[in-house]
Amino acid sequence: ETGVTQSPTHLIKTRGQQVTLRCSSQSGHNTVSWYQQALGQGPQFIFQYYREEENGRGNFPPRFSGLQFPNYSSELNVNALELDDSALYLCASSLAADEQYFGPGTRLTVT
Amino acid sequence: QKEVEQDPGPLSVPEGAIVSLNCTYSNSAFQYFMWYRQYSRKGPELLMYTYSSGNKEDGRFTAQVDKSSKYISLFIRDSQPSDSATYLCAFPPSGGYQKVTFGTGTKLQVIP
């Protein structure tokens, strides 16, 4: 196990709702990256946080937002959920640009 | 043209077979190459990381890079049922491990 935990494990939401996903980094890591993995696809980079500041963003709309806390845990928030947001959401923690370790993911289903 | 092309499989092989997994890429800026393994209901884990063209070996795994053809491969020798997973090629932008571009993944099943 990597030491990266995510909650919840599974989540079902209705289109138009908002969701918050949580990630607890591996001890000593100060960087968190979030990825979206649709069924049968590879992970797509959403954004990265380094020491509580956003440090890069992929091609995702502003309704995807995040936070990193002083203890380096992180949240991913998605507003106005769409059916296509159904996916596995992965967070990965690292010490700066060193190897990143992935959590098991949160599976989000939007109906 | 997609930035990374990877055959999604599934690929079924008998135990002990040599497995070849491949990706092509179009972005000439990719200079670093990774392979991740993802078991069902788990996050990806890094298997191999290489920079130069040629081969890099780690136990039963060999990563091969041909930059001139923009083609990378992962070979698994003496495949085991525990190798059954999805294998993702991945390309970090500048040598770090961050903001990685992943292929779609190839699902491998090794049959005992």
PDB file of C-alpha atoms in Angstrom:
ATOM      1  CA  GLU A   1       0.000   0.000   0.000  1.00  0.00           C
ATOM      2  CA  THR A   2       1.186   3.529  -0.807  1.00  0.00           C
ATOM      3  CA  GLY A   3      -0.042   5.312   2.314  1.00  0.00           C
ATOM      4  CA  VAL A   4      -2.275   7.566   0.225  1.00  0.00           C
ATOM      5  CA  THR A   5      -5.911   7.310   1.246  1.00  0.00           C
ATOM      6  CA  GLN A   6      -9.013   8.614  -0.462  1.00  0.00           C
ATOM      7  CA  SER A   7     -12.586   8.992   0.692  1.00  0.00           C
ATOM      8  CA  PRO A   8     -15.222   8.051  -0.001  1.00  0.00           C
ATOM      9  CA  THR A   9     -14.591   4.825  -1.917  1.00  0.00           C
ATOM     10  CA  HIS A  10     -17.762   5.087  -3.955  1.00  0.00           C
ATOM     11  CA  LEU A  11     -20.247   7.881  -4.469  1.00  0.00           C
ATOM     12  CA  ILE A  12     -23.475   8.275  -6.425  1.00  0.00           C
ATOM     13  CA  LYS A  13     -24.680  11.768  -7.279  1.00  0.00           C
ATOM     14  CA  THR A  14     -27.367  13.291  -9.465  1.00  0.00           C
ATOM     15  CA  ARG A  15     -26.648  15.538 -12.425  1.00  0.00           C
ATOM     16  CA  GLY A  16     -26.363  19.168 -11.320  1.00  0.00           C
ATOM     17  CA  GLN A  17     -25.225  18.350  -7.783  1.00  0.00           C
ATOM     18  CA  GLN A  18     -21.884  19.178  -6.248  1.00  0.00           C
ATOM     19  CA  VAL A  19     -19.335  16.705  -4.847  1.00  0.00           C
ATOM     20  CA  THR A  20     -16.229  16.879  -2.655  1.00  0.00           C
ATOM     21  CA  LEU A  21     -13.606  14.151  -2.747  1.00  0.00           C
ATOM     22  CA  ARG A  22     -10.824  13.898  -0.201  1.00  0.00           C
ATOM     23  CA  CYS A  23      -7.229  12.721  -0.278  1.00  0.00           C
ATOM     24  CA  SER A  24      -4.780  12.178   2.537  1.00  0.00           C
ATOM     25  CA  SER A  25      -1.167  12.331   1.367  1.00  0.00           C
ATOM     26  CA  GLN A  26       1.627   9.978   2.281  1.00  0.00           C
ATOM     27  CA  SER A  27       3.562  11.257   5.285  1.00  0.00           C
ATOM     28  CA  GLY A  28       6.212  13.813   4.293  1.00  0.00           C
ATOM     29  CA  HIS A  29       4.725  14.563   0.886  1.00  0.00           C
ATOM     30  CA  ASN A  30       3.937  18.196   0.008  1.00  0.00           C
ATOM     31  CA  THR A  31       2.495  17.814  -3.491  1.00  0.00           C
ATOM     32  CA  VAL A  32      -0.842  16.368  -4.564  1.00  0.00           C
ATOM     33  CA  SER A  33      -2.036  15.738  -8.098  1.00  0.00           C
ATOM     34  CA  TRP A  34      -5.565  14.775  -9.094  1.00  0.00           C
ATOM     35  CA  TYR A  35      -6.475  12.656 -12.111  1.00  0.00           C
ATOM     36  CA  GLN A  36      -9.756  11.566 -13.699  1.00  0.00           C
ATOM     37  CA  GLN A  37      -9.875   8.050 -15.128  1.00  0.00           C
ATOM     38  CA  ALA A  38     -12.935   7.237 -17.208  1.00  0.00           C
ATOM     39  CA  LEU A  39     -13.792   3.583 -17.776  1.00  0.00           C
ATOM     40  CA  GLY A  40     -11.361   2.000 -20.221  1.00  0.00           C
ATOM     41  CA  GLN A  41      -9.183   5.109 -20.356  1.00  0.00           C
ATOM     42  CA  GLY A  42      -5.924   6.226 -18.831  1.00  0.00           C
ATOM     43  CA  PRO A  43      -5.844   8.832 -16.072  1.00  0.00           C
ATOM     44  CA  GLN A  44      -6.225  12.450 -17.239  1.00  0.00           C
ATOM     45  CA  PHE A  45      -4.394  15.145 -15.270  1.00  0.00           C
ATOM     46  CA  ILE A  46      -6.798  17.607 -13.594  1.00  0.00           C
ATOM     47  CA  PHE A  47      -4.508  19.793 -11.464  1.00  0.00           C
ATOM     48  CA  GLN A  48      -1.692  19.748  -8.961  1.00  0.00           C
ATOM     49  CA  TYR A  49      -1.160  21.481  -5.626  1.00  0.00           C
ATOM     50  CA  TYR A  50       2.241  22.235  -4.138  1.00  0.00           C
ATOM     51  CA  ARG A  51       2.383  23.684  -0.619  1.00  0.00           C
ATOM     52  CA  GLU A  52      -1.250  24.827  -0.798  1.00  0.00           C
ATOM     53  CA  GLU A  53      -0.930  26.592  -4.180  1.00  0.00           C
ATOM     54  CA  GLU A  54      -2.221  25.341  -7.527  1.00  0.00           C
ATOM     55  CA  ASN A  55       0.810  24.369  -9.581  1.00  0.00           C
ATOM     56  CA  GLY A  56      -0.528  23.411 -12.972  1.00  0.00           C
ATOM     57  CA  ARG A  57      -3.870  22.492 -14.451  1.00  0.00           C
ATOM     58  CA  GLY A  58      -5.004  20.170 -17.198  1.00  0.00           C
ATOM     59  CA  ASN A  59      -7.804  20.703 -19.684  1.00  0.00           C
ATOM     60  CA  PHE A  60     -10.704  20.717 -17.217  1.00  0.00           C
ATOM     61  CA  PRO A  61     -13.361  23.442 -16.785  1.00  0.00           C
ATOM     62  CA  PRO A  62     -13.429  25.783 -13.773  1.00  0.00           C
ATOM     63  CA  ARG A  63     -16.198  23.771 -12.117  1.00  0.00           C
ATOM     64  CA  PHE A  64     -13.368  21.422 -11.132  1.00  0.00           C
ATOM     65  CA  SER A  65     -11.592  23.090  -8.229  1.00  0.00           C
ATOM     66  CA  GLY A  66      -9.360  22.024  -5.412  1.00  0.00           C
ATOM     67  CA  LEU A  67      -7.748  22.839  -2.133  1.00  0.00           C
ATOM     68  CA  GLN A  68      -4.661  21.733  -0.306  1.00  0.00           C
ATOM     69  CA  PHE A  69      -4.509  22.132   3.453  1.00  0.00           C
ATOM     70  CA  PRO A  70      -1.533  22.925   5.716  1.00  0.00           C
ATOM     71  CA  ASN A  71      -1.192  19.225   6.522  1.00  0.00           C
ATOM     72  CA  TYR A  72      -0.995  18.654   2.714  1.00  0.00           C
ATOM     73  CA  SER A  73      -4.241  16.736   2.529  1.00  0.00           C
ATOM     74  CA  SER A  74      -6.390  17.802  -0.390  1.00  0.00           C
ATOM     75  CA  GLU A  75      -9.935  18.116  -1.699  1.00  0.00           C
ATOM     76  CA  LEU A  76     -11.317  17.979  -5.218  1.00  0.00           C
ATOM     77  CA  ASN A  77     -14.628  19.775  -5.703  1.00  0.00           C
ATOM     78  CA  VAL A  78     -16.803  19.377  -8.762  1.00  0.00           C
ATOM     79  CA  ASN A  79     -19.820  21.644  -9.245  1.00  0.00           C
ATOM     80  CA  ALA A  80     -22.809  21.189 -11.563  1.00  0.00           C
ATOM     81  CA  LEU A  81     -22.101  17.519 -12.108  1.00  0.00           C
ATOM     82  CA  GLU A  82     -22.571  16.113 -15.603  1.00  0.00           C
ATOM     83  CA  LEU A  83     -23.064  12.510 -16.656  1.00  0.00           C
ATOM     84  CA  ASP A  84     -19.587  12.503 -18.239  1.00  0.00           C
ATOM     85  CA  ASP A  85     -18.045  13.255 -14.841  1.00  0.00           C
ATOM     86  CA  SER A  86     -18.666   9.600 -13.927  1.00  0.00           C
ATOM     87  CA  ALA A  87     -15.175   8.192 -13.454  1.00  0.00           C
ATOM     88  CA  LEU A  88     -12.533   7.021 -11.015  1.00  0.00           C
ATOM     89  CA  TYR A  89     -10.850  10.017  -9.394  1.00  0.00           C
ATOM     90  CA  LEU A  90      -7.280   9.387  -8.363  1.00  0.00           C
ATOM     91  CA  CYS A  91      -5.018  11.465  -6.218  1.00  0.00           C
ATOM     92  CA  ALA A  92      -1.272  11.042  -6.161  1.00  0.00           C
ATOM     93  CA  SER A  93       1.076  12.480  -3.580  1.00  0.00           C
ATOM     94  CA  SER A  94       4.776  13.172  -3.876  1.00  0.00           C
ATOM     95  CA  LEU A  95       7.618  15.160  -2.425  1.00  0.00           C
ATOM     96  CA  ALA A  96       7.864  17.986  -4.978  1.00  0.00           C
ATOM     97  CA  ALA A  97       8.756  16.473  -8.380  1.00  0.00           C
ATOM     98  CA  ASP A  98       9.770  13.086  -7.047  1.00  0.00           C
ATOM     99  CA  GLU A  99       7.897   9.850  -7.729  1.00  0.00           C
ATOM    100  CA  GLN A 100       4.168  10.138  -7.137  1.00  0.00           C
ATOM    101  CA  TYR A 101       2.203   7.511  -5.267  1.00  0.00           C
ATOM    102  CA  PHE A 102      -1.421   6.941  -6.173  1.00  0.00           C
ATOM    103  CA  GLY A 103      -4.310   6.289  -3.858  1.00  0.00           C
ATOM    104  CA  PRO A 104      -6.964   3.680  -4.641  1.00  0.00           C
ATOM    105  CA  GLY A 105      -9.361   6.262  -6.035  1.00  0.00           C
ATOM    106  CA  THR A 106     -12.949   7.342  -5.523  1.00  0.00           C
ATOM    107  CA  ARG A 107     -15.462   5.974  -7.990  1.00  0.00           C
ATOM    108  CA  LEU A 108     -18.054   8.629  -8.792  1.00  0.00           C
ATOM    109  CA  THR A 109     -21.281   7.759 -10.593  1.00  0.00           C
ATOM    110  CA  VAL A 110     -23.466  10.592 -11.851  1.00  0.00           C
ATOM    111  CA  THR A 111     -27.054   9.650 -12.721  1.00  0.00           C
TER     112      THR A 111
ATOM    113  CA  GLN B   1      -4.035  12.115 -34.185  1.00  0.00           C
ATOM    114  CA  LYS B   2      -4.016  11.178 -30.522  1.00  0.00           C
ATOM    115  CA  GLU B   3      -0.933  12.155 -28.557  1.00  0.00           C
ATOM    116  CA  VAL B   4      -0.532   8.576 -27.272  1.00  0.00           C
ATOM    117  CA  GLU B   5      -1.869   5.401 -28.845  1.00  0.00           C
ATOM    118  CA  GLN B   6      -2.089   2.159 -26.895  1.00  0.00           C
ATOM    119  CA  ASP B   7      -3.999  -0.994 -27.795  1.00  0.00           C
ATOM    120  CA  PRO B   8      -6.589  -1.498 -25.032  1.00  0.00           C
ATOM    121  CA  GLY B   9      -6.618  -5.281 -25.382  1.00  0.00           C
ATOM    122  CA  PRO B  10      -7.637  -7.375 -23.595  1.00  0.00           C
ATOM    123  CA  LEU B  11      -4.589  -9.539 -24.083  1.00  0.00           C
ATOM    124  CA  SER B  12      -4.762 -13.131 -22.796  1.00  0.00           C
ATOM    125  CA  VAL B  13      -1.622 -15.247 -22.576  1.00  0.00           C
ATOM    126  CA  PRO B  14      -0.727 -18.566 -20.914  1.00  0.00           C
ATOM    127  CA  GLU B  15       1.468 -18.542 -17.837  1.00  0.00           C
ATOM    128  CA  GLY B  16       5.144 -18.462 -18.776  1.00  0.00           C
ATOM    129  CA  ALA B  17       4.621 -16.596 -22.047  1.00  0.00           C
ATOM    130  CA  ILE B  18       6.560 -13.514 -23.099  1.00  0.00           C
ATOM    131  CA  VAL B  19       4.274 -10.507 -23.222  1.00  0.00           C
ATOM    132  CA  SER B  20       4.852  -7.463 -25.410  1.00  0.00           C
ATOM    133  CA  LEU B  21       2.977  -4.242 -24.662  1.00  0.00           C
ATOM    134  CA  ASN B  22       3.377  -1.220 -26.916  1.00  0.00           C
ATOM    135  CA  CYS B  23       2.654   2.478 -27.245  1.00  0.00           C
ATOM    136  CA  THR B  24       3.217   5.011 -29.958  1.00  0.00           C
ATOM    137  CA  TYR B  25       3.346   8.735 -29.345  1.00  0.00           C
ATOM    138  CA  SER B  26       3.326  11.801 -31.549  1.00  0.00           C
ATOM    139  CA  ASN B  27       4.682  14.520 -29.236  1.00  0.00           C
ATOM    140  CA  SER B  28       8.389  15.049 -29.954  1.00  0.00           C
ATOM    141  CA  ALA B  29       8.712  16.880 -26.632  1.00  0.00           C
ATOM    142  CA  PHE B  30       8.320  13.579 -24.776  1.00  0.00           C
ATOM    143  CA  GLN B  31      11.791  12.649 -23.618  1.00  0.00           C
ATOM    144  CA  TYR B  32      10.972  10.511 -20.601  1.00  0.00           C
ATOM    145  CA  PHE B  33       8.996   7.308 -20.582  1.00  0.00           C
ATOM    146  CA  MET B  34       7.219   5.358 -17.915  1.00  0.00           C
ATOM    147  CA  TRP B  35       5.210   2.192 -17.503  1.00  0.00           C
ATOM    148  CA  TYR B  36       2.624   1.875 -14.763  1.00  0.00           C
ATOM    149  CA  ARG B  37       0.739  -1.207 -13.626  1.00  0.00           C
ATOM    150  CA  GLN B  38      -2.811  -0.877 -12.323  1.00  0.00           C
ATOM    151  CA  TYR B  39      -4.543  -3.741 -10.579  1.00  0.00           C
ATOM    152  CA  SER B  40      -8.324  -3.775 -10.434  1.00  0.00           C
ATOM    153  CA  ARG B  41      -9.701  -1.347  -7.841  1.00  0.00           C
ATOM    154  CA  LYS B  42      -6.237   0.108  -7.196  1.00  0.00           C
ATOM    155  CA  GLY B  43      -4.315   3.183  -8.272  1.00  0.00           C
ATOM    156  CA  PRO B  44      -1.476   2.922 -10.808  1.00  0.00           C
ATOM    157  CA  GLU B  45       1.999   2.003  -9.524  1.00  0.00           C
ATOM    158  CA  LEU B  46       5.239   2.870 -11.289  1.00  0.00           C
ATOM    159  CA  LEU B  47       6.997  -0.119 -12.879  1.00  0.00           C
ATOM    160  CA  MET B  48       9.698   1.360 -15.081  1.00  0.00           C
ATOM    161  CA  TYR B  49      11.111   4.815 -15.826  1.00  0.00           C
ATOM    162  CA  THR B  50      13.530   5.394 -18.656  1.00  0.00           C
ATOM    163  CA  TYR B  51      15.008   8.271 -20.608  1.00  0.00           C
ATOM    164  CA  SER B  52      17.263   7.071 -23.355  1.00  0.00           C
ATOM    165  CA  SER B  53      16.604   5.002 -26.427  1.00  0.00           C
ATOM    166  CA  GLY B  54      17.443   1.338 -26.010  1.00  0.00           C
ATOM    167  CA  ASN B  55      16.583  -1.213 -23.364  1.00  0.00           C
ATOM    168  CA  LYS B  56      16.273  -1.047 -19.593  1.00  0.00           C
ATOM    169  CA  GLU B  57      15.862  -4.260 -17.655  1.00  0.00           C
ATOM    170  CA  ASP B  58      14.435  -4.825 -14.176  1.00  0.00           C
ATOM    171  CA  GLY B  59      13.917  -8.453 -13.259  1.00  0.00           C
ATOM    172  CA  ARG B  60      11.355  -9.979 -15.616  1.00  0.00           C
ATOM    173  CA  PHE B  61      10.507  -6.578 -17.086  1.00  0.00           C
ATOM    174  CA  THR B  62      12.292  -4.844 -19.972  1.00  0.00           C
ATOM    175  CA  ALA B  63      11.401  -1.374 -21.221  1.00  0.00           C
ATOM    176  CA  GLN B  64      12.426  -0.531 -24.767  1.00  0.00           C
ATOM    177  CA  VAL B  65      12.414   2.927 -26.307  1.00  0.00           C
ATOM    178  CA  ASP B  66      12.816   3.894 -29.950  1.00  0.00           C
ATOM    179  CA  LYS B  67      12.720   7.689 -30.056  1.00  0.00           C
ATOM    180  CA  SER B  68      13.222   7.860 -33.819  1.00  0.00           C
ATOM    181  CA  SER B  69      10.018   5.864 -34.353  1.00  0.00           C
ATOM    182  CA  LYS B  70       8.258   7.323 -31.304  1.00  0.00           C
ATOM    183  CA  TYR B  71       7.569   3.809 -30.100  1.00  0.00           C
ATOM    184  CA  ILE B  72       7.966   2.283 -26.660  1.00  0.00           C
ATOM    185  CA  SER B  73       7.491  -1.282 -25.465  1.00  0.00           C
ATOM    186  CA  LEU B  74       7.321  -3.226 -22.235  1.00  0.00           C
ATOM    187  CA  PHE B  75       8.271  -6.897 -22.293  1.00  0.00           C
ATOM    188  CA  ILE B  76       7.361  -9.281 -19.505  1.00  0.00           C
ATOM    189  CA  ARG B  77       9.257 -12.569 -19.424  1.00  0.00           C
ATOM    190  CA  ASP B  78       7.933 -15.725 -17.761  1.00  0.00           C
ATOM    191  CA  SER B  79       4.567 -14.077 -17.192  1.00  0.00           C
ATOM    192  CA  GLN B  80       2.709 -15.004 -14.012  1.00  0.00           C
ATOM    193  CA  PRO B  81      -0.985 -14.850 -13.081  1.00  0.00           C
ATOM    194  CA  SER B  82      -0.021 -12.070 -10.643  1.00  0.00           C
ATOM    195  CA  ASP B  83       0.961  -9.981 -13.690  1.00  0.00           C
ATOM    196  CA  SER B  84      -2.724  -9.795 -14.661  1.00  0.00           C
ATOM    197  CA  ALA B  85      -3.451  -6.074 -14.582  1.00  0.00           C
ATOM    198  CA  THR B  86      -3.790  -3.053 -16.832  1.00  0.00           C
ATOM    199  CA  TYR B  87      -0.491  -1.632 -18.081  1.00  0.00           C
ATOM    200  CA  LEU B  88      -0.311   2.082 -18.836  1.00  0.00           C
ATOM    201  CA  CYS B  89       2.415   3.820 -20.766  1.00  0.00           C
ATOM    202  CA  ALA B  90       3.037   7.309 -19.464  1.00  0.00           C
ATOM    203  CA  PHE B  91       4.979  10.401 -20.437  1.00  0.00           C
ATOM    204  CA  PRO B  92       6.019  13.057 -17.916  1.00  0.00           C
ATOM    205  CA  PRO B  93       6.544  16.491 -19.466  1.00  0.00           C
ATOM    206  CA  SER B  94      10.024  17.319 -18.282  1.00  0.00           C
ATOM    207  CA  GLY B  95      11.750  14.604 -16.373  1.00  0.00           C
ATOM    208  CA  GLY B  96       9.793  14.824 -13.153  1.00  0.00           C
ATOM    209  CA  TYR B  97       6.967  12.555 -12.182  1.00  0.00           C
ATOM    210  CA  GLN B  98       4.284  15.218 -12.384  1.00  0.00           C
ATOM    211  CA  LYS B  99       1.453  16.075 -14.774  1.00  0.00           C
ATOM    212  CA  VAL B 100       1.862  12.820 -16.593  1.00  0.00           C
ATOM    213  CA  THR B 101       0.195  12.008 -19.921  1.00  0.00           C
ATOM    214  CA  PHE B 102      -1.084   8.426 -19.839  1.00  0.00           C
ATOM    215  CA  GLY B 103      -2.035   6.003 -22.565  1.00  0.00           C
ATOM    216  CA  THR B 104      -5.410   4.276 -22.405  1.00  0.00           C
ATOM    217  CA  GLY B 105      -3.893   1.125 -20.891  1.00  0.00           C
ATOM    218  CA  THR B 106      -3.710  -2.496 -22.073  1.00  0.00           C
ATOM    219  CA  LYS B 107      -5.540  -5.057 -19.987  1.00  0.00           C
ATOM    220  CA  LEU B 108      -3.468  -8.223 -19.590  1.00  0.00           C
ATOM    221  CA  GLN B 109      -4.698 -11.575 -18.338  1.00  0.00           C
ATOM    222  CA  VAL B 110      -2.212 -14.353 -17.645  1.00  0.00           C
ATOM    223  CA  ILE B 111      -3.974 -17.707 -17.551  1.00  0.00           C
ATOM    224  CA  PRO B 112      -2.560 -20.398 -15.226  1.00  0.00           C
TER     225      PRO B 112
END
